PDB file of C-alpha atoms in Angstrom:
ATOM      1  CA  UNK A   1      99.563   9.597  50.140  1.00  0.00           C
ATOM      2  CA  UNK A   2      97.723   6.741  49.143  1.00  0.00           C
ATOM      3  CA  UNK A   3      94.833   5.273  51.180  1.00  0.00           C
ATOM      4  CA  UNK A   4      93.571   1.677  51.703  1.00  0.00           C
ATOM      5  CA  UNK A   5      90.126   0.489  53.266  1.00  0.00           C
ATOM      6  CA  UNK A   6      91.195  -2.723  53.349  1.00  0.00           C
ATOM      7  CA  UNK A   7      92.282  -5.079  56.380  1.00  0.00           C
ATOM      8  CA  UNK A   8      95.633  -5.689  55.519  1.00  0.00           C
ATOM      9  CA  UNK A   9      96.810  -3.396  58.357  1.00  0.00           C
ATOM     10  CA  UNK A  10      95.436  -6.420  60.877  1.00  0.00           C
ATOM     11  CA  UNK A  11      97.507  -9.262  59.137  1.00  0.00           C
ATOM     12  CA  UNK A  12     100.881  -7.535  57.967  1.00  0.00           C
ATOM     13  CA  UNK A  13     103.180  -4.912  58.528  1.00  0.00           C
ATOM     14  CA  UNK A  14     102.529  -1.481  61.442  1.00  0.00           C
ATOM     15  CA  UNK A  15     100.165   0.773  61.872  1.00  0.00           C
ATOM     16  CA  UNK A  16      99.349   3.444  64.440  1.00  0.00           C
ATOM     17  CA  UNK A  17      95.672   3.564  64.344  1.00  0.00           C
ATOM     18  CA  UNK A  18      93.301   6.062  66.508  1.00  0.00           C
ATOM     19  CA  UNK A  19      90.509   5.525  65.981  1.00  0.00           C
ATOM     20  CA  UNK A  20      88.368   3.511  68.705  1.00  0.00           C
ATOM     21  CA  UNK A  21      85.487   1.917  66.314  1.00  0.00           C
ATOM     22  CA  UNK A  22      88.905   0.266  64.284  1.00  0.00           C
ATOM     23  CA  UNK A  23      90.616  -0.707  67.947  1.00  0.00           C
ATOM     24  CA  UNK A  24      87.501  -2.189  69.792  1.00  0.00           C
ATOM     25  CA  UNK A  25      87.448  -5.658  67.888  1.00  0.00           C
ATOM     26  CA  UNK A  26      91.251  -5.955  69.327  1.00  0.00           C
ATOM     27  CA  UNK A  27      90.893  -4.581  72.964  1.00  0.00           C
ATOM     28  CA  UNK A  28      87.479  -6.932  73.308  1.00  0.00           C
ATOM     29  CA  UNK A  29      89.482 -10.138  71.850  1.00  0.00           C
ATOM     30  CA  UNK A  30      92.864  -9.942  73.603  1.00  0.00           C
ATOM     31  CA  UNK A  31      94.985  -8.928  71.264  1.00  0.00           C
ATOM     32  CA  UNK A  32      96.264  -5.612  73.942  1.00  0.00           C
ATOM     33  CA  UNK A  33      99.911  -6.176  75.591  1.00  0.00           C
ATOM     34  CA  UNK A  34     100.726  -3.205  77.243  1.00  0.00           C
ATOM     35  CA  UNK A  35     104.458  -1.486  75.854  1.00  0.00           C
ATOM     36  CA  UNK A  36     105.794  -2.572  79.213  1.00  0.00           C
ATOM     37  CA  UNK A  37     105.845  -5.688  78.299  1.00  0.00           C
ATOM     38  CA  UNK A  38     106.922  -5.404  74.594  1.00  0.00           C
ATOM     39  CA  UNK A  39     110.266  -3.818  75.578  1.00  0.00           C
ATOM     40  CA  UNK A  40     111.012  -6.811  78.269  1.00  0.00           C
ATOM     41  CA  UNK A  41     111.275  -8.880  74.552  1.00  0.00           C
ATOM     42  CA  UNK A  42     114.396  -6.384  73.704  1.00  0.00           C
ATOM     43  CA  UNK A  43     116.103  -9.924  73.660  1.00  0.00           C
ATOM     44  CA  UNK A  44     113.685 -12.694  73.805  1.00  0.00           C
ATOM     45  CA  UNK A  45     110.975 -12.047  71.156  1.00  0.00           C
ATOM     46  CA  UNK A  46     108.224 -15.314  71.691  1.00  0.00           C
ATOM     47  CA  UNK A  47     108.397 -17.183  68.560  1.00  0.00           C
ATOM     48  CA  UNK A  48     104.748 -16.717  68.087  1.00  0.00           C
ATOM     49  CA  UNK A  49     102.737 -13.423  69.059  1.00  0.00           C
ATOM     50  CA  UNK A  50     101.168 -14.047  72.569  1.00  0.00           C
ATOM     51  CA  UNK A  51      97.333 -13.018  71.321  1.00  0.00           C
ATOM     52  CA  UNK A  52      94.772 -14.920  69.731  1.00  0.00           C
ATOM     53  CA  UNK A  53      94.686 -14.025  66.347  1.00  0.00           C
ATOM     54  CA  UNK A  54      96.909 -12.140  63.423  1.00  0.00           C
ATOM     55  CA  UNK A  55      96.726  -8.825  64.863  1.00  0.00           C
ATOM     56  CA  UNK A  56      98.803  -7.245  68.079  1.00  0.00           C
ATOM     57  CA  UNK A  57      97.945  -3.615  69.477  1.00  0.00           C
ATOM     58  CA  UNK A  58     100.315  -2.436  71.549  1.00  0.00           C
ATOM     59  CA  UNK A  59      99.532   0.564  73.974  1.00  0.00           C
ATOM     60  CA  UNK A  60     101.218   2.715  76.081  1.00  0.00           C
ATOM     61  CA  UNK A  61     103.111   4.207  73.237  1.00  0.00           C
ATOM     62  CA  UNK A  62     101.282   7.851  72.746  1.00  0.00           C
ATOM     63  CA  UNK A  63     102.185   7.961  76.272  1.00  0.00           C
ATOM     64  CA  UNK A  64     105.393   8.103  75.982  1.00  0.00           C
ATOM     65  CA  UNK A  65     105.935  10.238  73.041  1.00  0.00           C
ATOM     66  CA  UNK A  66     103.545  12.848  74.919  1.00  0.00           C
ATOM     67  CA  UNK A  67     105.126  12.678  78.390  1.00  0.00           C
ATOM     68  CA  UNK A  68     109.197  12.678  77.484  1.00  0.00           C
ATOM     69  CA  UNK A  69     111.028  15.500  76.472  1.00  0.00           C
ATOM     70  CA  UNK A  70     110.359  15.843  72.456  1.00  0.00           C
ATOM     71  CA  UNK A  71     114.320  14.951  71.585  1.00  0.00           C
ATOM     72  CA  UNK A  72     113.991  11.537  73.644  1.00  0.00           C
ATOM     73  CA  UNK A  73     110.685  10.708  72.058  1.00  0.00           C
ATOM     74  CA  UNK A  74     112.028  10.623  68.770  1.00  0.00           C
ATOM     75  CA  UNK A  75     114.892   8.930  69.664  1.00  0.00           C
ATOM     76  CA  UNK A  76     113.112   6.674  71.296  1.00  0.00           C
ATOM     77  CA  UNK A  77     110.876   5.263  68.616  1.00  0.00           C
ATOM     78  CA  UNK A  78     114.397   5.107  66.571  1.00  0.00           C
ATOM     79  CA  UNK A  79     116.750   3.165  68.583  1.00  0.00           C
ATOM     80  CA  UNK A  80     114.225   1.345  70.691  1.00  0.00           C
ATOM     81  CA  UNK A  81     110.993   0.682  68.869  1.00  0.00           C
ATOM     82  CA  UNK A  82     111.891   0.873  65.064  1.00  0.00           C
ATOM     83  CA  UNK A  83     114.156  -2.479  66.278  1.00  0.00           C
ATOM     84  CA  UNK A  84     111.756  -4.332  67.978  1.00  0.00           C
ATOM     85  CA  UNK A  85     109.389  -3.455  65.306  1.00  0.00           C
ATOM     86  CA  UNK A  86     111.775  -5.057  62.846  1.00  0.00           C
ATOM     87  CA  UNK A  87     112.222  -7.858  64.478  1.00  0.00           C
ATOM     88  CA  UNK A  88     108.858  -8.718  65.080  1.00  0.00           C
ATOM     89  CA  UNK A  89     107.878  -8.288  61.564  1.00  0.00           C
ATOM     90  CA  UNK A  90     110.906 -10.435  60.737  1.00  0.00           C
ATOM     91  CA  UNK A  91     109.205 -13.419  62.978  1.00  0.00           C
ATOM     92  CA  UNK A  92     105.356 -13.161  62.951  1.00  0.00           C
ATOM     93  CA  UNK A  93     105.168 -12.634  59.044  1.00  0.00           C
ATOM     94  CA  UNK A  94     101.375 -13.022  59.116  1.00  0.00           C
ATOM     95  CA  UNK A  95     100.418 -10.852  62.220  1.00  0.00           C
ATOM     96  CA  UNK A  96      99.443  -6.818  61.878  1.00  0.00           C
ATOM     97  CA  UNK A  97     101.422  -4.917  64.938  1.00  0.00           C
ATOM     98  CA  UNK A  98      99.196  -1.792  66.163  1.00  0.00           C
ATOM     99  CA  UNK A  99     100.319   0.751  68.222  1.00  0.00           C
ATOM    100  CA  UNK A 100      96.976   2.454  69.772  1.00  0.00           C
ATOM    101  CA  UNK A 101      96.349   5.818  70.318  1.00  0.00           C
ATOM    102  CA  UNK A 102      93.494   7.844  71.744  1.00  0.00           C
ATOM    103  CA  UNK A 103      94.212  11.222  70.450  1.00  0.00           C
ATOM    104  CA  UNK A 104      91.614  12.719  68.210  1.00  0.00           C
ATOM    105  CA  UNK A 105      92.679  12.440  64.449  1.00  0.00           C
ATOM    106  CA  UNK A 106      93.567  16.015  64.495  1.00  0.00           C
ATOM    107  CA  UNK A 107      96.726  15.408  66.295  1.00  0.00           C
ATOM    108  CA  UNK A 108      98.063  13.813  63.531  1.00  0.00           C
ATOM    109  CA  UNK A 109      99.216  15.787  60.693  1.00  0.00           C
ATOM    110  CA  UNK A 110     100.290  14.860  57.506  1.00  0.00           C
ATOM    111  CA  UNK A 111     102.755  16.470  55.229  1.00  0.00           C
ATOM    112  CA  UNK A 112     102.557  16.190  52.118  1.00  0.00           C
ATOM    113  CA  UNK A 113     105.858  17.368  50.707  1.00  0.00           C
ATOM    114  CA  UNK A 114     107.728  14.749  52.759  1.00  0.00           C
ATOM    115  CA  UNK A 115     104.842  12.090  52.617  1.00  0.00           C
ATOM    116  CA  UNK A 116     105.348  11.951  56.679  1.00  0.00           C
ATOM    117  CA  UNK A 117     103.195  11.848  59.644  1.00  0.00           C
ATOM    118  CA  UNK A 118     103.624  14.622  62.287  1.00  0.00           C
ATOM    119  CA  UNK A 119     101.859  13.597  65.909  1.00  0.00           C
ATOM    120  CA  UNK A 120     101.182  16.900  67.737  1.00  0.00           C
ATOM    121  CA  UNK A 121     101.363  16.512  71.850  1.00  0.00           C
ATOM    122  CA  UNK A 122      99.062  18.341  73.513  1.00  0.00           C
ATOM    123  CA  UNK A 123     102.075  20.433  74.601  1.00  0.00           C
ATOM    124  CA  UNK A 124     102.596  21.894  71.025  1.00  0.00           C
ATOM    125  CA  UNK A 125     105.522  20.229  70.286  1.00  0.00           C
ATOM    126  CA  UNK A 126     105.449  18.007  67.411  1.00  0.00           C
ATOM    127  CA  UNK A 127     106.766  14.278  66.834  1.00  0.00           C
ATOM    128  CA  UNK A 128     108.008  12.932  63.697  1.00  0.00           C
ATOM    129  CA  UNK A 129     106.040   9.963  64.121  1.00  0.00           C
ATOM    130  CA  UNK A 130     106.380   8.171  60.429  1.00  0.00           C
ATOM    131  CA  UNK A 131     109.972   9.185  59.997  1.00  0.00           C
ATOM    132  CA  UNK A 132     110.953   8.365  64.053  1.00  0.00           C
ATOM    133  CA  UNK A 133     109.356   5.268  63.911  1.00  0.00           C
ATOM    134  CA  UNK A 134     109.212   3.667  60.283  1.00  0.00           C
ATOM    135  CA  UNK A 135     112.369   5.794  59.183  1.00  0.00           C
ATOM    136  CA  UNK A 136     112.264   7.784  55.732  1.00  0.00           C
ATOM    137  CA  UNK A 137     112.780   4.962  53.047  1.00  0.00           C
ATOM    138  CA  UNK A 138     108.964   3.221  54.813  1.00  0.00           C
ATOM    139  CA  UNK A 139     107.365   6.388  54.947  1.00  0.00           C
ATOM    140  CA  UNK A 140     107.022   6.627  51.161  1.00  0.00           C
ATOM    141  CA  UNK A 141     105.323   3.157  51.150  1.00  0.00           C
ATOM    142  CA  UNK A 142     103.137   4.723  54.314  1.00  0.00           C
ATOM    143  CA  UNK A 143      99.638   4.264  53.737  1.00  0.00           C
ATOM    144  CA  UNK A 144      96.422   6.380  54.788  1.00  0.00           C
ATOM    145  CA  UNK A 145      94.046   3.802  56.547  1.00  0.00           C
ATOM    146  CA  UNK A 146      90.036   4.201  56.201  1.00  0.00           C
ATOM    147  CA  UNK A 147      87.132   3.447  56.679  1.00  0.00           C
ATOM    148  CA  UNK A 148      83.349   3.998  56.325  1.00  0.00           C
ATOM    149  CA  UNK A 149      81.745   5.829  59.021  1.00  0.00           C
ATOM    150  CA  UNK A 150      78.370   4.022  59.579  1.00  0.00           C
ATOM    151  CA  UNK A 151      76.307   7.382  60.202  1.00  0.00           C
ATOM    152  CA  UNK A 152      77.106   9.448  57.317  1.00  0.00           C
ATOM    153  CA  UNK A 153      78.552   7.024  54.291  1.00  0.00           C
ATOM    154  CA  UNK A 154      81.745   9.320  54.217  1.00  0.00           C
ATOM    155  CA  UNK A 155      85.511   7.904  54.477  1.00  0.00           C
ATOM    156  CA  UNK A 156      87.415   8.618  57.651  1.00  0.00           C
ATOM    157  CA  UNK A 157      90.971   8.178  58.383  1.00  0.00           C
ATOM    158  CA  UNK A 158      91.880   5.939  61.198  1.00  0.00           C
ATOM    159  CA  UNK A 159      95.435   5.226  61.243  1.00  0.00           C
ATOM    160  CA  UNK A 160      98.614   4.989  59.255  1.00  0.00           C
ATOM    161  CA  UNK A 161     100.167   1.745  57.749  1.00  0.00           C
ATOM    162  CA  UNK A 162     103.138   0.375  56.155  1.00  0.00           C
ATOM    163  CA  UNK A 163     103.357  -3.027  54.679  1.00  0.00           C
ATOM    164  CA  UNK A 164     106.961  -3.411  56.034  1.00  0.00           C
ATOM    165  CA  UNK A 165     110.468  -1.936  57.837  1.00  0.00           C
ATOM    166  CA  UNK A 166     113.896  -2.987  57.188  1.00  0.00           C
TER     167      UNK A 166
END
């Protein structure tokens, strides 16, 4: 899987990004609308995202996925947020959409073979997170976010990316 260190995640495409030093910027400048309110859009998207800026983080996701029984949480993020998720992309062409997650890095796993993301709950069941929520074709376009870590000069992930669903 390639990796970018760029900010292209904030201005285009998804991501789900854990990592609080990458989120802060967003939850201090508005850009947070809880998932709540995202799924009241099922059929009225606003024509322009409702947060200053070109980035949207969404939370209330991980939630979700951790608290409903595994089967429903993947089909969840298929037939209920993969849509959405299209259709916002199809409207806000210039605005990143970020789903925020707390969990330590370490629940997400990536495997190689498939070039997918694996979110493990804290229940030990695990959530096909890329291919659940971008579907397989976007996965193999899925992109390793990064960054610098301040303290000791090394890369560390922070999210996953993909330019764009269909």
């Amino acid at each position: 899987m390639d990796s970018i260190s760029t900010t292209v995640w904030q201005r285009k495409g998804s991501c789900v990004v854990f990592d609080r030093y990458s989120l802060a910027e967003f939850i201090e400048g508005g850009a947070m609308v809880s998932l709540r309110e995202v799924l009241g859009w099922i059929n009225n998207i606003p024509t322009e995202p409702p947060v200053p800026g070109k980035t949207i983080l969404i939370t209330g996701l991980e939630i979700v996925i951790e608290t409903i029984p595994l089967n429903e949480a993947e089909e969840f993020l298929t037939r209920r947020i993969r849509p959405l998720l299209i259709e916002m992309q199809s409207r806000w062409t210039d605005c990143g959409v970020v789903f925020g997650f707390s969990s330590h890095e370490k629940a997400f796993e990536e495997v190689s073979l498939a070039e997918e993301v694996h979110f493990n709950r804290r229940d030990k069941n695990t959530v096909h997170l890329s291919e659940s929520l971008w579907d397989g074709s976007a996965t193999m376009n899925m992109k390793r976010i990064t960054r610098e870590d301040a303290e000791t000069g090394k890369d560390v992930i922070v999210g996953y990316y993909v330019a764009r669903i269909s």
